[in-house]
Structure formats: C-alpha cells, structure tokens
Amino acid sequence: MAQYFEVHPENPQQRLLKQAVALLGRGQIVAVPTDSSYALACHLDDKDAVDQLRRIRQVDDKHHLTLLCRDLSELANYARVDNKQYRLLKTATPGPYTFLLEATKEVPRRVSHPQRKTIGLRVPDHKVLNELLMLHGEPLLATTLIPPGETEPMNDAQEIRERFEKLIGAVIDAGACPSEPTTVVDLTPMGAGDDPVVVRQGRGGLALLGL
C-alpha cells in the first residue's frame, strides 16, 4: 500500500517530505509533482528501483530517463556541457524542459542511453519537488507518469495512488499539476556546431530557446 503525503503546495511540511526521502533511500519509487505533470522518481544508484521504474512504465533501456536536479551547478556533475549549451540551459531553467546531454561517468551506465550514452536532465520549477530534492541531497532519477498504453500524463494524486498503490512506495499530493509533459530538446548536436533538435513539444515554449 503506497503511503500518501498531502503537503501544502507553497509551504510543504518538512516532516512528510523527510519520510518520502527515507522511502527513496530504501529503494522505493515515489510519485512526485512537477511543473509539467506527475513523475515517478527513485534513487539514482538503486538498480532494482530503476528496473521497477521501467517495468511500471513498460519502457526499455533505450527510453531516456531524466535526472531531476536542484540547479545547474548540480547538473554539471552529470552531463558534459559546453559554453553554448550552458547559456541555453541557463535561459530555460528552472522550467518544464528536459534536455538530452552527453552523460559523464557520474551517471551509472545502466541509466544512460545504451548506444548514445546520453541522459535527460532537467531543473524543475516546483516548490515541493525542489524541497524534496534539497532534502534528498542529490538528483533523483525520474520518468513522466504516463500509464502503459496511454499518451497523456497523470496529474491527479488520488488517482495515481489508486492505480499504482501496489507498485510504488508513496505519492506526494501537492495539488493537481499541469497535465502536459515537458518539452524535450536534444542539445548534443550543438557539440558539433549544429542546432538543438526538438524531440517532443510539451509545456515549455520553444521561443524561449530561440527555436
């Protein structure tokens, strides 16, 4: 039975978030609110949790998982970023964007793309999630909560609990999220002097990125 943490969206109760962090540390998956939709998150270094994350979503290892980071300084530990890429990242973060970048050796090979050695990274603009990341002390590995066979992400915490209560450890309810996934942009072509490639148009506007 998944635990249910109902927190204030602007002033989340630290006691409840610390309980969620403890579950993550024990290998549990937690449904977390973001500035785009709900996501499933787990500890980066827990292989069993990562495997469970993929089983729930029914995706293989070629599906990009995303590192949720507190800020760009944290992101730099996990991705190789040149000056041009960094300027674009700084323009768009925090916000509802996921950027594909070349992974560093800090990223376990099992969570980066097997051929491209890339990872999705993002800095969310969501008070509750940012507090959770601060208490956790490092990025969380996540994927948009889109149920298998469906195309729309979930944004209702109670419904998430009802559908996934036997598969995840907890749901953090901070109210409904926008029911729209992030905009995904591949920045790796910039390393060769090419333009970024829009992989998915989502909630984040392309004009902000000059695309």
PDB file of C-alpha atoms in Angstrom, residues 32-210:
ATOM      1  CA  VAL A  32       6.166  13.392  -7.276  1.00  0.00           C
ATOM      2  CA  PRO A  33       4.524  16.575  -8.576  1.00  0.00           C
ATOM      3  CA  THR A  34       6.438  18.674 -11.103  1.00  0.00           C
ATOM      4  CA  ASP A  35       5.849  21.843 -13.111  1.00  0.00           C
ATOM      5  CA  SER A  36       4.590  19.736 -16.037  1.00  0.00           C
ATOM      6  CA  SER A  37       2.859  16.619 -14.674  1.00  0.00           C
ATOM      7  CA  TYR A  38       3.391  13.950 -12.057  1.00  0.00           C
ATOM      8  CA  ALA A  39       6.525  11.844 -12.399  1.00  0.00           C
ATOM      9  CA  LEU A  40       7.810   8.602 -10.924  1.00  0.00           C
ATOM     10  CA  ALA A  41      11.123   9.091  -9.139  1.00  0.00           C
ATOM     11  CA  CYS A  42      13.705   6.868  -7.471  1.00  0.00           C
ATOM     12  CA  HIS A  43      17.259   6.859  -6.146  1.00  0.00           C
ATOM     13  CA  LEU A  44      19.799   7.176  -8.960  1.00  0.00           C
ATOM     14  CA  ASP A  45      22.090   4.408  -7.693  1.00  0.00           C
ATOM     15  CA  ASP A  46      19.459   1.775  -6.907  1.00  0.00           C
ATOM     16  CA  LYS A  47      19.387  -0.763  -9.750  1.00  0.00           C
ATOM     17  CA  ASP A  48      16.274  -2.580  -8.517  1.00  0.00           C
ATOM     18  CA  ALA A  49      14.346   0.692  -8.215  1.00  0.00           C
ATOM     19  CA  VAL A  50      15.399   1.739 -11.727  1.00  0.00           C
ATOM     20  CA  ASP A  51      14.283  -1.624 -13.105  1.00  0.00           C
ATOM     21  CA  GLN A  52      10.928  -1.245 -11.327  1.00  0.00           C
ATOM     22  CA  LEU A  53      10.564   2.271 -12.731  1.00  0.00           C
ATOM     23  CA  ARG A  54      10.924   0.863 -16.250  1.00  0.00           C
ATOM     24  CA  ARG A  55       8.547  -2.022 -15.542  1.00  0.00           C
ATOM     25  CA  ILE A  56       5.816   0.323 -14.344  1.00  0.00           C
ATOM     26  CA  ARG A  57       6.131   2.474 -17.458  1.00  0.00           C
ATOM     27  CA  GLN A  58       6.779  -0.593 -19.665  1.00  0.00           C
ATOM     28  CA  VAL A  59       9.760   1.060 -21.382  1.00  0.00           C
ATOM     29  CA  ASP A  60      13.134  -0.434 -22.271  1.00  0.00           C
ATOM     30  CA  ASP A  61      16.653   0.859 -21.684  1.00  0.00           C
ATOM     31  CA  LYS A  62      16.508   2.984 -24.855  1.00  0.00           C
ATOM     32  CA  HIS A  63      13.848   5.183 -23.268  1.00  0.00           C
ATOM     33  CA  HIS A  64      15.568   8.238 -21.805  1.00  0.00           C
ATOM     34  CA  LEU A  65      15.149   8.558 -18.067  1.00  0.00           C
ATOM     35  CA  THR A  66      15.635  12.014 -16.569  1.00  0.00           C
ATOM     36  CA  LEU A  67      17.714  13.354 -13.722  1.00  0.00           C
ATOM     37  CA  LEU A  68      15.807  15.911 -11.653  1.00  0.00           C
ATOM     38  CA  CYS A  69      18.369  18.441 -10.430  1.00  0.00           C
ATOM     39  CA  ARG A  70      18.114  21.289  -7.935  1.00  0.00           C
ATOM     40  CA  ASP A  71      20.102  23.698 -10.099  1.00  0.00           C
ATOM     41  CA  LEU A  72      22.571  23.925 -12.972  1.00  0.00           C
ATOM     42  CA  SER A  73      25.618  23.511 -10.735  1.00  0.00           C
ATOM     43  CA  GLU A  74      24.329  20.056  -9.821  1.00  0.00           C
ATOM     44  CA  LEU A  75      23.519  19.257 -13.435  1.00  0.00           C
ATOM     45  CA  ALA A  76      27.146  19.886 -14.446  1.00  0.00           C
ATOM     46  CA  ASN A  77      28.263  16.855 -12.411  1.00  0.00           C
ATOM     47  CA  TYR A  78      26.241  14.512 -14.588  1.00  0.00           C
ATOM     48  CA  ALA A  79      26.469  15.979 -18.096  1.00  0.00           C
ATOM     49  CA  ARG A  80      29.183  17.394 -20.326  1.00  0.00           C
ATOM     50  CA  VAL A  81      28.135  20.924 -21.164  1.00  0.00           C
ATOM     51  CA  ASP A  82      29.987  23.492 -23.286  1.00  0.00           C
ATOM     52  CA  ASN A  83      29.529  27.269 -23.012  1.00  0.00           C
ATOM     53  CA  LYS A  84      26.908  27.494 -25.747  1.00  0.00           C
ATOM     54  CA  GLN A  85      24.838  24.690 -24.262  1.00  0.00           C
ATOM     55  CA  TYR A  86      25.146  26.215 -20.802  1.00  0.00           C
ATOM     56  CA  ARG A  87      23.825  29.585 -21.978  1.00  0.00           C
ATOM     57  CA  LEU A  88      20.751  27.900 -23.419  1.00  0.00           C
ATOM     58  CA  LEU A  89      20.245  25.870 -20.241  1.00  0.00           C
ATOM     59  CA  LYS A  90      20.517  28.991 -18.126  1.00  0.00           C
ATOM     60  CA  THR A  91      17.839  30.693 -20.217  1.00  0.00           C
ATOM     61  CA  ALA A  92      15.342  27.851 -19.808  1.00  0.00           C
ATOM     62  CA  THR A  93      15.858  26.685 -16.227  1.00  0.00           C
ATOM     63  CA  PRO A  94      14.140  26.216 -13.952  1.00  0.00           C
ATOM     64  CA  GLY A  95      11.188  25.247 -16.106  1.00  0.00           C
ATOM     65  CA  PRO A  96       9.262  22.496 -17.923  1.00  0.00           C
ATOM     66  CA  TYR A  97      12.094  21.410 -20.201  1.00  0.00           C
ATOM     67  CA  THR A  98      14.086  18.180 -20.423  1.00  0.00           C
ATOM     68  CA  PHE A  99      17.476  18.417 -22.117  1.00  0.00           C
ATOM     69  CA  LEU A 100      19.342  15.460 -23.583  1.00  0.00           C
ATOM     70  CA  LEU A 101      23.072  15.769 -22.965  1.00  0.00           C
ATOM     71  CA  GLU A 102      26.167  13.598 -23.021  1.00  0.00           C
ATOM     72  CA  ALA A 103      26.406  11.767 -19.711  1.00  0.00           C
ATOM     73  CA  THR A 104      29.520  11.911 -17.531  1.00  0.00           C
ATOM     74  CA  LYS A 105      30.991   8.932 -15.684  1.00  0.00           C
ATOM     75  CA  GLU A 106      28.956  10.007 -12.628  1.00  0.00           C
ATOM     76  CA  VAL A 107      25.879   8.577 -14.360  1.00  0.00           C
ATOM     77  CA  PRO A 108      25.586   4.793 -13.982  1.00  0.00           C
ATOM     78  CA  ARG A 109      25.751   3.169 -17.424  1.00  0.00           C
ATOM     79  CA  ARG A 110      22.515   1.309 -16.831  1.00  0.00           C
ATOM     80  CA  VAL A 111      20.528   4.569 -16.709  1.00  0.00           C
ATOM     81  CA  SER A 112      22.030   6.365 -19.717  1.00  0.00           C
ATOM     82  CA  HIS A 113      21.070   5.563 -23.298  1.00  0.00           C
ATOM     83  CA  PRO A 114      22.925   2.323 -24.206  1.00  0.00           C
ATOM     84  CA  GLN A 115      24.165   3.493 -27.611  1.00  0.00           C
ATOM     85  CA  ARG A 116      24.296   7.268 -27.348  1.00  0.00           C
ATOM     86  CA  LYS A 117      25.486   7.476 -23.711  1.00  0.00           C
ATOM     87  CA  THR A 118      23.125  10.393 -23.169  1.00  0.00           C
ATOM     88  CA  ILE A 119      20.861  11.283 -20.268  1.00  0.00           C
ATOM     89  CA  GLY A 120      17.866  13.538 -19.848  1.00  0.00           C
ATOM     90  CA  LEU A 121      18.339  16.330 -17.326  1.00  0.00           C
ATOM     91  CA  ARG A 122      16.025  18.985 -16.013  1.00  0.00           C
ATOM     92  CA  VAL A 123      15.703  21.612 -13.310  1.00  0.00           C
ATOM     93  CA  PRO A 124      12.018  21.764 -12.334  1.00  0.00           C
ATOM     94  CA  ASP A 125      10.240  24.911 -11.196  1.00  0.00           C
ATOM     95  CA  HIS A 126       8.112  23.389  -8.442  1.00  0.00           C
ATOM     96  CA  LYS A 127       8.345  24.350  -4.776  1.00  0.00           C
ATOM     97  CA  VAL A 128       7.519  20.929  -3.305  1.00  0.00           C
ATOM     98  CA  LEU A 129       9.782  18.975  -5.642  1.00  0.00           C
ATOM     99  CA  ASN A 130      12.651  21.399  -5.102  1.00  0.00           C
ATOM    100  CA  GLU A 131      12.299  20.991  -1.332  1.00  0.00           C
ATOM    101  CA  LEU A 132      12.324  17.210  -1.764  1.00  0.00           C
ATOM    102  CA  LEU A 133      15.472  17.382  -3.904  1.00  0.00           C
ATOM    103  CA  MET A 134      17.170  19.600  -1.329  1.00  0.00           C
ATOM    104  CA  LEU A 135      16.365  17.140   1.475  1.00  0.00           C
ATOM    105  CA  HIS A 136      17.478  14.190  -0.676  1.00  0.00           C
ATOM    106  CA  GLY A 137      20.786  15.919  -1.343  1.00  0.00           C
ATOM    107  CA  GLU A 138      21.308  14.676  -4.899  1.00  0.00           C
ATOM    108  CA  PRO A 139      19.361  14.295  -8.148  1.00  0.00           C
ATOM    109  CA  LEU A 140      16.511  11.838  -8.467  1.00  0.00           C
ATOM    110  CA  LEU A 141      16.030   9.608 -11.481  1.00  0.00           C
ATOM    111  CA  ALA A 142      12.564  10.094 -12.943  1.00  0.00           C
ATOM    112  CA  THR A 143      10.167   9.461 -15.790  1.00  0.00           C
ATOM    113  CA  THR A 144       6.907  11.180 -16.682  1.00  0.00           C
ATOM    114  CA  LEU A 145       3.969   9.286 -15.199  1.00  0.00           C
ATOM    115  CA  ILE A 146       2.265   8.145 -18.395  1.00  0.00           C
ATOM    116  CA  PRO A 147       0.478   4.816 -17.814  1.00  0.00           C
ATOM    117  CA  PRO A 148       1.327   1.968 -20.237  1.00  0.00           C
ATOM    118  CA  GLY A 149      -0.746   2.133 -23.405  1.00  0.00           C
ATOM    119  CA  GLU A 150      -1.751   5.752 -22.780  1.00  0.00           C
ATOM    120  CA  THR A 151      -0.426   9.028 -24.181  1.00  0.00           C
ATOM    121  CA  GLU A 152      -1.396  11.587 -21.531  1.00  0.00           C
ATOM    122  CA  PRO A 153       0.497  12.071 -18.265  1.00  0.00           C
ATOM    123  CA  MET A 154      -1.336  11.803 -14.948  1.00  0.00           C
ATOM    124  CA  ASN A 155      -1.868  14.825 -12.715  1.00  0.00           C
ATOM    125  CA  ASP A 156      -4.281  13.647 -10.013  1.00  0.00           C
ATOM    126  CA  ALA A 157      -2.528  12.283  -6.922  1.00  0.00           C
ATOM    127  CA  GLN A 158      -5.508  10.304  -5.629  1.00  0.00           C
ATOM    128  CA  GLU A 159      -5.975   8.556  -8.975  1.00  0.00           C
ATOM    129  CA  ILE A 160      -2.249   7.752  -9.063  1.00  0.00           C
ATOM    130  CA  ARG A 161      -2.490   6.159  -5.641  1.00  0.00           C
ATOM    131  CA  GLU A 162      -5.498   4.065  -6.658  1.00  0.00           C
ATOM    132  CA  ARG A 163      -3.854   2.797  -9.850  1.00  0.00           C
ATOM    133  CA  PHE A 164      -0.311   2.227  -8.611  1.00  0.00           C
ATOM    134  CA  GLU A 165      -0.601   1.657  -4.845  1.00  0.00           C
ATOM    135  CA  LYS A 166       0.892  -1.847  -5.044  1.00  0.00           C
ATOM    136  CA  LEU A 167       3.775  -0.802  -7.302  1.00  0.00           C
ATOM    137  CA  ILE A 168       5.145   2.342  -5.632  1.00  0.00           C
ATOM    138  CA  GLY A 169       6.083   3.388  -2.125  1.00  0.00           C
ATOM    139  CA  ALA A 170       4.358   6.755  -1.878  1.00  0.00           C
ATOM    140  CA  VAL A 171       2.501   9.581  -3.561  1.00  0.00           C
ATOM    141  CA  ILE A 172       3.188  13.221  -2.726  1.00  0.00           C
ATOM    142  CA  ASP A 173      -0.009  15.203  -3.169  1.00  0.00           C
ATOM    143  CA  ALA A 174       0.631  18.921  -3.629  1.00  0.00           C
ATOM    144  CA  GLY A 175      -2.452  19.533  -5.732  1.00  0.00           C
ATOM    145  CA  ALA A 176      -3.017  18.986  -9.430  1.00  0.00           C
ATOM    146  CA  CYS A 177      -0.139  19.553 -11.843  1.00  0.00           C
ATOM    147  CA  PRO A 178      -0.474  20.826 -15.404  1.00  0.00           C
ATOM    148  CA  SER A 179      -1.375  17.739 -17.419  1.00  0.00           C
ATOM    149  CA  GLU A 180       1.293  18.244 -20.049  1.00  0.00           C
ATOM    150  CA  PRO A 181       4.764  16.694 -20.303  1.00  0.00           C
ATOM    151  CA  THR A 182       7.979  18.642 -20.609  1.00  0.00           C
ATOM    152  CA  THR A 183       9.387  19.878 -23.877  1.00  0.00           C
ATOM    153  CA  VAL A 184      12.343  17.605 -24.716  1.00  0.00           C
ATOM    154  CA  VAL A 185      15.302  19.117 -26.555  1.00  0.00           C
ATOM    155  CA  ASP A 186      18.431  17.238 -27.670  1.00  0.00           C
ATOM    156  CA  LEU A 187      21.424  19.521 -27.120  1.00  0.00           C
ATOM    157  CA  THR A 188      24.090  17.041 -28.201  1.00  0.00           C
ATOM    158  CA  PRO A 189      24.194  18.297 -31.841  1.00  0.00           C
ATOM    159  CA  MET A 190      25.420  21.649 -30.501  1.00  0.00           C
ATOM    160  CA  GLY A 191      28.707  19.982 -29.633  1.00  0.00           C
ATOM    161  CA  ALA A 192      29.361  19.622 -33.365  1.00  0.00           C
ATOM    162  CA  GLY A 193      28.153  23.133 -34.188  1.00  0.00           C
ATOM    163  CA  ASP A 194      24.627  22.097 -35.194  1.00  0.00           C
ATOM    164  CA  ASP A 195      21.285  23.318 -33.873  1.00  0.00           C
ATOM    165  CA  PRO A 196      19.413  21.670 -31.000  1.00  0.00           C
ATOM    166  CA  VAL A 197      16.757  19.149 -32.029  1.00  0.00           C
ATOM    167  CA  VAL A 198      13.243  19.268 -30.592  1.00  0.00           C
ATOM    168  CA  VAL A 199      12.330  15.688 -29.646  1.00  0.00           C
ATOM    169  CA  ARG A 200       8.946  16.489 -28.093  1.00  0.00           C
ATOM    170  CA  GLN A 201       6.957  19.697 -27.949  1.00  0.00           C
ATOM    171  CA  GLY A 202       5.409  19.956 -24.498  1.00  0.00           C
ATOM    172  CA  ARG A 203       4.639  22.610 -21.939  1.00  0.00           C
ATOM    173  CA  GLY A 204       7.867  24.566 -22.372  1.00  0.00           C
ATOM    174  CA  GLY A 205       7.693  27.155 -25.149  1.00  0.00           C
ATOM    175  CA  LEU A 206      10.245  26.922 -27.978  1.00  0.00           C
ATOM    176  CA  ALA A 207      10.526  30.696 -28.420  1.00  0.00           C
ATOM    177  CA  LEU A 208      12.389  30.950 -25.121  1.00  0.00           C
ATOM    178  CA  LEU A 209      15.042  28.671 -26.621  1.00  0.00           C
ATOM    179  CA  GLY A 210      15.188  30.557 -29.916  1.00  0.00           C
TER     180      GLY A 210
END
